[in-house]
mmCIF file with all atom_site columns, C-alpha atoms in Angstrom:
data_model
loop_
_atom_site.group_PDB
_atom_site.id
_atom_site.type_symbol
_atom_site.label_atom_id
_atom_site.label_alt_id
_atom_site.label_comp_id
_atom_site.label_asym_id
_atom_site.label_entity_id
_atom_site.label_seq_id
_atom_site.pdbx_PDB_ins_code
_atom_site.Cartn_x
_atom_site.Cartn_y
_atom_site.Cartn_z
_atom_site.occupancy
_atom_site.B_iso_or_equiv
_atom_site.pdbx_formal_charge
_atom_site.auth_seq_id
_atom_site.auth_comp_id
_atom_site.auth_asym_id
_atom_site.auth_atom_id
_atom_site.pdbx_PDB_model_num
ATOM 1   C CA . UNK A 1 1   ? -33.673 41.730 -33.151 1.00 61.00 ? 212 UNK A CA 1
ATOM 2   C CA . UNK A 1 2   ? -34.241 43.115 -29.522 1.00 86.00 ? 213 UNK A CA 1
ATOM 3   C CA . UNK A 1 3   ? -32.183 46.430 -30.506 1.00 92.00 ? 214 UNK A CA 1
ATOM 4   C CA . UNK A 1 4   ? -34.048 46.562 -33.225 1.00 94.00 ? 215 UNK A CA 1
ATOM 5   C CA . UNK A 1 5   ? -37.404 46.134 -31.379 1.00 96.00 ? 216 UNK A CA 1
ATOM 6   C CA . UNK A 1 6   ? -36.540 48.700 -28.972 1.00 97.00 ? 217 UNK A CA 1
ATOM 7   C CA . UNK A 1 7   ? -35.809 51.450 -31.803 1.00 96.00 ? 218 UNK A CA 1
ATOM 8   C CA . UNK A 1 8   ? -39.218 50.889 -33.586 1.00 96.00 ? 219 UNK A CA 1
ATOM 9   C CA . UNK A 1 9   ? -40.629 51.073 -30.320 1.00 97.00 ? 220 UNK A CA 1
ATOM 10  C CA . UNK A 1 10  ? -39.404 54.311 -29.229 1.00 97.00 ? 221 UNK A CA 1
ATOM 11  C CA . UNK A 1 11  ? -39.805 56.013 -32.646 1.00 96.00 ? 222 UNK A CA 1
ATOM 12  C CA . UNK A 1 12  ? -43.585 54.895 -32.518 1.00 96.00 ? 223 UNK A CA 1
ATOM 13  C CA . UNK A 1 13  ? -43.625 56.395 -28.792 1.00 96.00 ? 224 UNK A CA 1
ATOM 14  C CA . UNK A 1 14  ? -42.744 59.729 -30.288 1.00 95.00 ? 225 UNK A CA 1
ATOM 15  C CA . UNK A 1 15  ? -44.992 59.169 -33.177 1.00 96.00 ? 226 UNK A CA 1
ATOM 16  C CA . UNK A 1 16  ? -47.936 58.847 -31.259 1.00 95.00 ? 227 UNK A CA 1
ATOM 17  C CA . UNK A 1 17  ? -47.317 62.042 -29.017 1.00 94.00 ? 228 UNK A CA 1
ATOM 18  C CA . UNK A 1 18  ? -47.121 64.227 -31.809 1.00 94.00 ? 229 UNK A CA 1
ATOM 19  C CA . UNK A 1 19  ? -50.569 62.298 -33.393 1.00 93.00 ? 230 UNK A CA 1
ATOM 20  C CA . UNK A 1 20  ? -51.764 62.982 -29.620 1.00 92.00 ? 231 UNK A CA 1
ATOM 21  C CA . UNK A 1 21  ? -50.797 65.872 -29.145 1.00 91.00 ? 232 UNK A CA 1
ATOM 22  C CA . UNK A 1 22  ? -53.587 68.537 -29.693 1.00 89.00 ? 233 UNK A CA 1
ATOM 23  C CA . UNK A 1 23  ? -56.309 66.435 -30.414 1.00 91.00 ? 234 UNK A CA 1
ATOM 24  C CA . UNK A 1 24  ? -59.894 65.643 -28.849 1.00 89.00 ? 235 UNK A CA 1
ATOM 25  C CA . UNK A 1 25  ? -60.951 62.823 -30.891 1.00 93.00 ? 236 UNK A CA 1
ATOM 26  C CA . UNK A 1 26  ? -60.395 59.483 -29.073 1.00 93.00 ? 237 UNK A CA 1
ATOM 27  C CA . UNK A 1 27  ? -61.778 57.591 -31.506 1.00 95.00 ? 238 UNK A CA 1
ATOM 28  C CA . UNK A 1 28  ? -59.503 59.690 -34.516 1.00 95.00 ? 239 UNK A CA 1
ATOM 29  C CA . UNK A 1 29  ? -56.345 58.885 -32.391 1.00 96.00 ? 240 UNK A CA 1
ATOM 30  C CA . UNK A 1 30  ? -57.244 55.199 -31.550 1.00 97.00 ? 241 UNK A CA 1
ATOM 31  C CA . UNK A 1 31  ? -57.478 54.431 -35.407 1.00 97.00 ? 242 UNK A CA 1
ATOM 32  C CA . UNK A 1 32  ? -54.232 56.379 -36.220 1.00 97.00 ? 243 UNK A CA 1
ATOM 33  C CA . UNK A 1 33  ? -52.324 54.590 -33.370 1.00 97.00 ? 244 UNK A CA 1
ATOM 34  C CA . UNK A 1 34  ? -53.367 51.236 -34.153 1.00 98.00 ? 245 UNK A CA 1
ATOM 35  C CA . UNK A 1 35  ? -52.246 52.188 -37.414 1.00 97.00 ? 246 UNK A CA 1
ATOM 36  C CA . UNK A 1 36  ? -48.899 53.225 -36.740 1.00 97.00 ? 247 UNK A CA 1
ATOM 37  C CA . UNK A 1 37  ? -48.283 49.967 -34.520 1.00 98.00 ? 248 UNK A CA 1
ATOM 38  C CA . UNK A 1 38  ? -49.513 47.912 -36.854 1.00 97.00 ? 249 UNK A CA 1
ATOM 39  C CA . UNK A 1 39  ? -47.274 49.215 -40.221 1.00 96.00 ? 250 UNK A CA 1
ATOM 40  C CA . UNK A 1 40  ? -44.203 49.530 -37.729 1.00 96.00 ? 251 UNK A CA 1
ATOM 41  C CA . UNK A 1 41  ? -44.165 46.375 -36.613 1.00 96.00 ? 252 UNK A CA 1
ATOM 42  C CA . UNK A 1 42  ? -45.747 44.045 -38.852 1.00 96.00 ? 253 UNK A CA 1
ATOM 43  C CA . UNK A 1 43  ? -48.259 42.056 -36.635 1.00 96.00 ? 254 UNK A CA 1
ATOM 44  C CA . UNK A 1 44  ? -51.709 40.063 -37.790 1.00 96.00 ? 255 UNK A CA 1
ATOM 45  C CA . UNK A 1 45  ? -53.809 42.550 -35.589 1.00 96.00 ? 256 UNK A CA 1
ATOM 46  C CA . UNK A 1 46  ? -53.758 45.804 -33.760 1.00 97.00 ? 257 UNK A CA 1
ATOM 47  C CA . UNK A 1 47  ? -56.898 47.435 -32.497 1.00 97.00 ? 258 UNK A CA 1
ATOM 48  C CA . UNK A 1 48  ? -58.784 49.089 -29.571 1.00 98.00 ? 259 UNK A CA 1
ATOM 49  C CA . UNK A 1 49  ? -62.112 47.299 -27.950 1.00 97.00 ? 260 UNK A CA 1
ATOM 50  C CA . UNK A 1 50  ? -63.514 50.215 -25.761 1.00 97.00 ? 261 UNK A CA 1
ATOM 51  C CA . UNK A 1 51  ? -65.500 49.603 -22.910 1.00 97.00 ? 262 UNK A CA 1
ATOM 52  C CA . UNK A 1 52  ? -69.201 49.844 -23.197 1.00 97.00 ? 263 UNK A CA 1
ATOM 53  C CA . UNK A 1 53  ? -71.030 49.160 -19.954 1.00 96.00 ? 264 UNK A CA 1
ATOM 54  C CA . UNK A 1 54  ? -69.814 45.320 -19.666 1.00 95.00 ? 265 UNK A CA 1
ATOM 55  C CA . UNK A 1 55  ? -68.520 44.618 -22.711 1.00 97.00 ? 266 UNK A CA 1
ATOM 56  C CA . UNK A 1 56  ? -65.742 45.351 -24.885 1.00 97.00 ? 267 UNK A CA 1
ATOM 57  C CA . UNK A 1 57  ? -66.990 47.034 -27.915 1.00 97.00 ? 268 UNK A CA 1
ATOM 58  C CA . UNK A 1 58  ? -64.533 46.558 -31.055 1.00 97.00 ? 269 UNK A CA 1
ATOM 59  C CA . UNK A 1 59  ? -62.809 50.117 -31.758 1.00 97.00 ? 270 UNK A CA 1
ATOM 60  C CA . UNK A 1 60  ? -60.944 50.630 -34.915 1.00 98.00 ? 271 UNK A CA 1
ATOM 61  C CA . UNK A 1 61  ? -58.494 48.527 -35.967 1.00 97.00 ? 272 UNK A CA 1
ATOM 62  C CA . UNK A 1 62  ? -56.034 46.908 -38.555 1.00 97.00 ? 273 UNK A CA 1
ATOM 63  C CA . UNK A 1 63  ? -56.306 43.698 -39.570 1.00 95.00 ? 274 UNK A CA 1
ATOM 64  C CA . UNK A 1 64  ? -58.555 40.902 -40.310 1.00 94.00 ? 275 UNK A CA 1
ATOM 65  C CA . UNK A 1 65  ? -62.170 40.814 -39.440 1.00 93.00 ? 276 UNK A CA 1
ATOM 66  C CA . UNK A 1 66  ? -62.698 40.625 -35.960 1.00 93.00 ? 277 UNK A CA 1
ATOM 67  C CA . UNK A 1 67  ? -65.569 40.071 -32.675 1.00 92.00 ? 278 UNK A CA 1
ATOM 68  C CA . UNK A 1 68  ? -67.694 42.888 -32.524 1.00 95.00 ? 279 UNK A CA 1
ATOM 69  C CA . UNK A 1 69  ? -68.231 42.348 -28.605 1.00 96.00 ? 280 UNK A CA 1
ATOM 70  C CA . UNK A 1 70  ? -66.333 40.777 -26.402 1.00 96.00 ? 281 UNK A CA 1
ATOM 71  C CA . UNK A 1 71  ? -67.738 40.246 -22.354 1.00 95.00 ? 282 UNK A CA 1
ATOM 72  C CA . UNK A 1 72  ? -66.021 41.359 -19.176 1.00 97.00 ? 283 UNK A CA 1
ATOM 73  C CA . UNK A 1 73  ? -63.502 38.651 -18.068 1.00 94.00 ? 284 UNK A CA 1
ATOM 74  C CA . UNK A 1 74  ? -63.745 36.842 -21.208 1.00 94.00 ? 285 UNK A CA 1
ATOM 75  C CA . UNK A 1 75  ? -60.546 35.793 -23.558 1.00 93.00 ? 286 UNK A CA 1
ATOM 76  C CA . UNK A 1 76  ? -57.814 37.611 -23.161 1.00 95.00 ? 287 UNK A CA 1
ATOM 77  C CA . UNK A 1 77  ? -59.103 41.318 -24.036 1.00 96.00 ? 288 UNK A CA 1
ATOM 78  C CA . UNK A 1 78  ? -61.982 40.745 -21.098 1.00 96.00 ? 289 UNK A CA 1
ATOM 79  C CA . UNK A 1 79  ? -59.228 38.912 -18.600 1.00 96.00 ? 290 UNK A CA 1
ATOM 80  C CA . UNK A 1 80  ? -56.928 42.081 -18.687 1.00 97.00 ? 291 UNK A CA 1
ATOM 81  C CA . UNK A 1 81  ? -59.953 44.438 -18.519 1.00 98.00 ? 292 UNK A CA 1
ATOM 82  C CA . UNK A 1 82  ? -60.635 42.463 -15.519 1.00 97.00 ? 293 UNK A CA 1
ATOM 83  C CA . UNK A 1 83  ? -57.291 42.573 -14.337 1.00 97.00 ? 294 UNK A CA 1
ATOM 84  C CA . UNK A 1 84  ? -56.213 46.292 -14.820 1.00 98.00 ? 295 UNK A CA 1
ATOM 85  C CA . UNK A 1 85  ? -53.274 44.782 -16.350 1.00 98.00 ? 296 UNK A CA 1
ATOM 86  C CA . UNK A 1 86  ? -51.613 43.708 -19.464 1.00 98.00 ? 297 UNK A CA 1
ATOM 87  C CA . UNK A 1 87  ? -51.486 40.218 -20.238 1.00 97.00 ? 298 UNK A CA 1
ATOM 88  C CA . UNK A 1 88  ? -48.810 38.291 -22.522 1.00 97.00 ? 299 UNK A CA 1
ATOM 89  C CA . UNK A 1 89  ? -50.116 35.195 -24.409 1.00 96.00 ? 300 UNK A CA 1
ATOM 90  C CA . UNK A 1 90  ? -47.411 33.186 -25.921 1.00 96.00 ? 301 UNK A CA 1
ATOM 91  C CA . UNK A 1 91  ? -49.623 30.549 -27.134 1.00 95.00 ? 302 UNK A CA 1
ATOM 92  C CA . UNK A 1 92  ? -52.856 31.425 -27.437 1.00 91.00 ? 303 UNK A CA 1
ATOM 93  C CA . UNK A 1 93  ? -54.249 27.763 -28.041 1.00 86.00 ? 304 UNK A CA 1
ATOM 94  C CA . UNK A 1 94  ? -52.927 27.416 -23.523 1.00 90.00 ? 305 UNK A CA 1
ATOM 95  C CA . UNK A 1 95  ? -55.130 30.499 -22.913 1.00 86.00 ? 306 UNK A CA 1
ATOM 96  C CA . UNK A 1 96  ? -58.271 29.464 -21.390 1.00 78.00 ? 307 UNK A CA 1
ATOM 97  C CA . UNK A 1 97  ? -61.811 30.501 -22.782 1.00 75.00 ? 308 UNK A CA 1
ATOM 98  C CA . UNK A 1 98  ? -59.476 32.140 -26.015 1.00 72.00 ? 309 UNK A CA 1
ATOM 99  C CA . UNK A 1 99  ? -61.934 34.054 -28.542 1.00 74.00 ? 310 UNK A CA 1
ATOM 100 C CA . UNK A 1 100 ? -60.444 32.916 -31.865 1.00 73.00 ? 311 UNK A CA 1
ATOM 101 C CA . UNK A 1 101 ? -61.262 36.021 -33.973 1.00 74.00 ? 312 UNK A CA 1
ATOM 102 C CA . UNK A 1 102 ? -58.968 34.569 -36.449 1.00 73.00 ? 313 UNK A CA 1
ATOM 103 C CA . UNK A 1 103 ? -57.771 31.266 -36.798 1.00 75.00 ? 314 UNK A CA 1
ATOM 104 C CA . UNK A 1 104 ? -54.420 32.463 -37.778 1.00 82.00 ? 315 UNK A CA 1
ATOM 105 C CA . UNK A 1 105 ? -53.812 34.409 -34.429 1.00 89.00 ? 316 UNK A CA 1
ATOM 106 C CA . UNK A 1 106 ? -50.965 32.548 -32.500 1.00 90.00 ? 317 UNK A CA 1
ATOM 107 C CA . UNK A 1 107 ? -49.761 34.259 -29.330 1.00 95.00 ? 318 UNK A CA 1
ATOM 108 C CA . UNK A 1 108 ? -51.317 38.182 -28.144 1.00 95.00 ? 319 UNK A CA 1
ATOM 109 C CA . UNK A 1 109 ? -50.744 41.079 -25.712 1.00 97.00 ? 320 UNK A CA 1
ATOM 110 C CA . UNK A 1 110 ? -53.449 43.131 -24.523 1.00 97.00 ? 321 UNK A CA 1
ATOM 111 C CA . UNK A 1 111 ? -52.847 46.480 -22.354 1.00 98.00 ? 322 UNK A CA 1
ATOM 112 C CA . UNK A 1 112 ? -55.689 48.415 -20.916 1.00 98.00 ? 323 UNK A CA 1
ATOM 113 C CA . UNK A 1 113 ? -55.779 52.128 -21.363 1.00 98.00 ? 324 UNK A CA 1
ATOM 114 C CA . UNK A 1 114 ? -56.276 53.005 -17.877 1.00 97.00 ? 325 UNK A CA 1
ATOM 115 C CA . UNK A 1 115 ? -57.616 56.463 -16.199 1.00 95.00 ? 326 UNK A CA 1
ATOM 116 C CA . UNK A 1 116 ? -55.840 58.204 -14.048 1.00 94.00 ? 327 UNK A CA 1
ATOM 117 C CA . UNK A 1 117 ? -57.792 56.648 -11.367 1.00 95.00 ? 328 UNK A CA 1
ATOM 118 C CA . UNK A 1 118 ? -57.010 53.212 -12.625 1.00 96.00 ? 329 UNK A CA 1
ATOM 119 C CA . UNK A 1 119 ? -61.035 52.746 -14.538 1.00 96.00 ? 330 UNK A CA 1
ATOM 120 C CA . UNK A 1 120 ? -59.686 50.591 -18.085 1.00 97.00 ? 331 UNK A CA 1
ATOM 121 C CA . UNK A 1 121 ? -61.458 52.782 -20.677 1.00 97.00 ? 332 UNK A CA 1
ATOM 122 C CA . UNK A 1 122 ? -60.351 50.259 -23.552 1.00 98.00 ? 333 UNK A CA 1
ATOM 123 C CA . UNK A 1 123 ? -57.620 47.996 -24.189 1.00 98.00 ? 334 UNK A CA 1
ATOM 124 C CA . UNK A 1 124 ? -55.464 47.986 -27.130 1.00 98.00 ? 335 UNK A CA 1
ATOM 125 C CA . UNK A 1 125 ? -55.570 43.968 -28.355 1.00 97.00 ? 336 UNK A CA 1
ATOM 126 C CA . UNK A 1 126 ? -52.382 42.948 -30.617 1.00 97.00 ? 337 UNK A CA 1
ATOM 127 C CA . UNK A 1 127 ? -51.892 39.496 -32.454 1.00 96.00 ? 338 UNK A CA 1
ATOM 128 C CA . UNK A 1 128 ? -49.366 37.512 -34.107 1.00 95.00 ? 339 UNK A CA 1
ATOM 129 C CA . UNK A 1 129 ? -48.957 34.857 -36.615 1.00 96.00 ? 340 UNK A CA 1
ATOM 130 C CA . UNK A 1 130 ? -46.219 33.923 -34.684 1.00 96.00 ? 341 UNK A CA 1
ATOM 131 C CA . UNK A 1 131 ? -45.996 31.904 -31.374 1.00 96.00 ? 342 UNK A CA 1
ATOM 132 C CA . UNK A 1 132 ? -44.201 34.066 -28.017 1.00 96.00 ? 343 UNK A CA 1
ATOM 133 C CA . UNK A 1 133 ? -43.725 37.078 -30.819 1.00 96.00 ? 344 UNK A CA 1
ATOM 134 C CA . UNK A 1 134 ? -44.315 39.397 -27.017 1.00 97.00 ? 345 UNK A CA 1
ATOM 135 C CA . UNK A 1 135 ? -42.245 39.571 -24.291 1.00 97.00 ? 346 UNK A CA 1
ATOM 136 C CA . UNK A 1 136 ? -41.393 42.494 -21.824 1.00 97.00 ? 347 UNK A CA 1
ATOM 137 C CA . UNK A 1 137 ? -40.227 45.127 -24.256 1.00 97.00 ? 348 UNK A CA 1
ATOM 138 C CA . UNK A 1 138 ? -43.329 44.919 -26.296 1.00 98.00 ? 349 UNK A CA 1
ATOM 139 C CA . UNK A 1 139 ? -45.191 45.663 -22.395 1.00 98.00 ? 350 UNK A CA 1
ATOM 140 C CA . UNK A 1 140 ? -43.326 48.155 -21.521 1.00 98.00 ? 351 UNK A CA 1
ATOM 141 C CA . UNK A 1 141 ? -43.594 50.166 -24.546 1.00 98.00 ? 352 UNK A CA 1
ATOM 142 C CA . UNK A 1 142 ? -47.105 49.209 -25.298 1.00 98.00 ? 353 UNK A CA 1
ATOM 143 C CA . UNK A 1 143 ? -48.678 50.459 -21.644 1.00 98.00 ? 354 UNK A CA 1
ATOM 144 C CA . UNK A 1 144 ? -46.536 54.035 -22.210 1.00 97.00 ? 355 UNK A CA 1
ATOM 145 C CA . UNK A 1 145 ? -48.603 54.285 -25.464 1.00 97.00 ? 356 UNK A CA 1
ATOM 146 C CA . UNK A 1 146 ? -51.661 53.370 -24.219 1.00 97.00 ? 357 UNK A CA 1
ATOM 147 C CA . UNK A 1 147 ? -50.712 56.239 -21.288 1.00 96.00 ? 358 UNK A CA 1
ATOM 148 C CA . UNK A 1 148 ? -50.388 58.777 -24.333 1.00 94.00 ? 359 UNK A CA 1
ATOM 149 C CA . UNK A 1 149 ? -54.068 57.693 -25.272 1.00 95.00 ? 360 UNK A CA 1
ATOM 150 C CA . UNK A 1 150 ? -55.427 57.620 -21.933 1.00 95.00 ? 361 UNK A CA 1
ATOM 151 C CA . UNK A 1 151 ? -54.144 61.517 -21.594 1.00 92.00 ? 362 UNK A CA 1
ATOM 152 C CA . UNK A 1 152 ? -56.724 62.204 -25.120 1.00 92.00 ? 363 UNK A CA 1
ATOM 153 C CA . UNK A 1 153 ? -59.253 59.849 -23.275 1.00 92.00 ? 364 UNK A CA 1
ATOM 154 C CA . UNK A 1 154 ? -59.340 62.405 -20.262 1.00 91.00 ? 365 UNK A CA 1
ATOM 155 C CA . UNK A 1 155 ? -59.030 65.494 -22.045 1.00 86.00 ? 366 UNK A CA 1
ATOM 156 C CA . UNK A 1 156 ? -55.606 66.137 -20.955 1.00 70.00 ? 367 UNK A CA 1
ATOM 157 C CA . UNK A 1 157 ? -53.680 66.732 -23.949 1.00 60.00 ? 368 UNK A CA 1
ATOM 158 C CA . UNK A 1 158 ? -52.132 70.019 -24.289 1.00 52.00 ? 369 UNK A CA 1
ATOM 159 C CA . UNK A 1 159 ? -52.669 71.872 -27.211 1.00 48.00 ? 370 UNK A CA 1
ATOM 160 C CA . UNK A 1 160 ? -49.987 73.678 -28.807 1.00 50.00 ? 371 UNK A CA 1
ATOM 161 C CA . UNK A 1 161 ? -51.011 77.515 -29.068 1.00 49.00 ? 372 UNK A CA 1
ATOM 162 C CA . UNK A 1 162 ? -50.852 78.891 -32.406 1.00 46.00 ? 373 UNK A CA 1
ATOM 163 C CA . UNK A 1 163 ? -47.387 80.951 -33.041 1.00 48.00 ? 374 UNK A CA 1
ATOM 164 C CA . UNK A 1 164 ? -47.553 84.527 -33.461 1.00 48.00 ? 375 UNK A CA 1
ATOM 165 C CA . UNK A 1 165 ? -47.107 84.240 -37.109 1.00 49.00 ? 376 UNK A CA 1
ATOM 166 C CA . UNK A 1 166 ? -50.435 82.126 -37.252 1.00 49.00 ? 377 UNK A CA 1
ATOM 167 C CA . UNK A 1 167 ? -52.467 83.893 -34.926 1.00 53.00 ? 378 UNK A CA 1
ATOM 168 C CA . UNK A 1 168 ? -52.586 87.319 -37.341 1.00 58.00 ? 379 UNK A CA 1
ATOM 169 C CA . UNK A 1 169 ? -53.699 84.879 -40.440 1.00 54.00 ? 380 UNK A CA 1
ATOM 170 C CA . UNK A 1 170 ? -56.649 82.946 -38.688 1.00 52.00 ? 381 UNK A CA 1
ATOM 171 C CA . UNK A 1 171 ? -57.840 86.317 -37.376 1.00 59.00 ? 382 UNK A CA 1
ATOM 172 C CA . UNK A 1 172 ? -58.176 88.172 -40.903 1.00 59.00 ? 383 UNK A CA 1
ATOM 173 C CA . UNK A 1 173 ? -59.368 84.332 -42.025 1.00 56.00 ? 384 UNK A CA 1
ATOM 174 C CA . UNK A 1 174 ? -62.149 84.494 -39.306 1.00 57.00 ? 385 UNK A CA 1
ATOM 175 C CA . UNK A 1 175 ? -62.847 88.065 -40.262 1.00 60.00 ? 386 UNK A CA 1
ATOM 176 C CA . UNK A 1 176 ? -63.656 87.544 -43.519 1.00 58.00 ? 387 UNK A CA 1
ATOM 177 C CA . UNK A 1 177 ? -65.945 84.638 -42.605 1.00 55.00 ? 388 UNK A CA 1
ATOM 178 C CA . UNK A 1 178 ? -67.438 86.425 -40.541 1.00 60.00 ? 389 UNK A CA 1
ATOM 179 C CA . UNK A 1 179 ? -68.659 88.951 -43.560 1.00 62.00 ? 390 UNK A CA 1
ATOM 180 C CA . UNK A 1 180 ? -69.350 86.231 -45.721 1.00 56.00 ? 391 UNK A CA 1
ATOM 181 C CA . UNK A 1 181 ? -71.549 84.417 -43.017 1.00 56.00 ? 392 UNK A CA 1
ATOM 182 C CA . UNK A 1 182 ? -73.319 88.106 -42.646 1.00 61.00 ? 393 UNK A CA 1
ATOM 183 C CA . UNK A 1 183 ? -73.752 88.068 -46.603 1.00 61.00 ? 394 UNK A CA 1
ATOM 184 C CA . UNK A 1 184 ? -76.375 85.019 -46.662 1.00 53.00 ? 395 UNK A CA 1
#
């Protein structure tokens, strides 16, 4: 299982740079990323809550319905937003002040997507149907994708530059837009 893990893990690593890599959109790469966790791996819920002054404002997600806002140090999204850090649940009925979302959530990880100056601009929340389904592996790989998304947070994805067999099309293409624009 933990081979197995691992594998899905780093394939979804180098799925999310290429969905990355290039794009602006924050909130366009949060909902394909939670996607691509959440058919990889199979859990109850994968999403983003983004931080909005002091609270947690649900992002988008896969999954069942879910809290639209959730306060600063509050359940386990709000502790590791408080923290700076991820935080493992195995049980999530031994987690103090819990938000049940869903009654079917059993154990959760939640990993901040953290500026390069350490500010948590969201957190990426993920639960399971399943008591202790995350452990260390899930952590590790988790906070290296949530680096990926921090980098299109901050503007500091590179773009790749279109090939010299591309560049010749898009300028004839913008050309004759140009003369159509002119037209009306």
């Amino acid at each position: 299982m933990e081979k197995k893990k691992v594998e899905s893990y780093r394939l979804l690593v180098s799925q999310v740079k290429g969905l990355a890599e290039g794009e602006t959109d924050d909130i366009g790469v949060m909902a394909n990323v939670a996607a691509a966790i959440h058919q990889t791996m199979g859990f109850l819920w994968t999403g983003f809550y983004r931080v909005v002054g002091d609270e947690l404002w649900l992002g988008p997600f896969q999954g069942p319905v879910a809290c639209y806002r959730i306060p600063y140090g509050r359940g386990v999204c709000g502790t590791a937003w408080a923290r700076g850090e991820s935080v493992v649940v195995p049980d999530v009925e031994q987690f103090p002040c819990h938000i049940a979302c869903s009654s079917l959530s059993r154990s959760e990880i939640v990993v901040p997507v953290k500026s390069a100056d350490g500010t948590v601009l969201a957190v990426l929340d993920i639960d399971s149907q399943h008591l202790a389904t995350f452990d260390e592996t899930d952590r590790i790989f988790l906070e290296e994708i949530c680096g990926q998304l921090a980098e299109v947070m901050e503007g500091k994805v590179k773009t790749t530059p279109m090939d010299v067999k591309t560049k010749p099309m898009f300028d004839k293409t913008k050309a004759m837009f140009d003369k159509t624009k002119a037209l009306f």
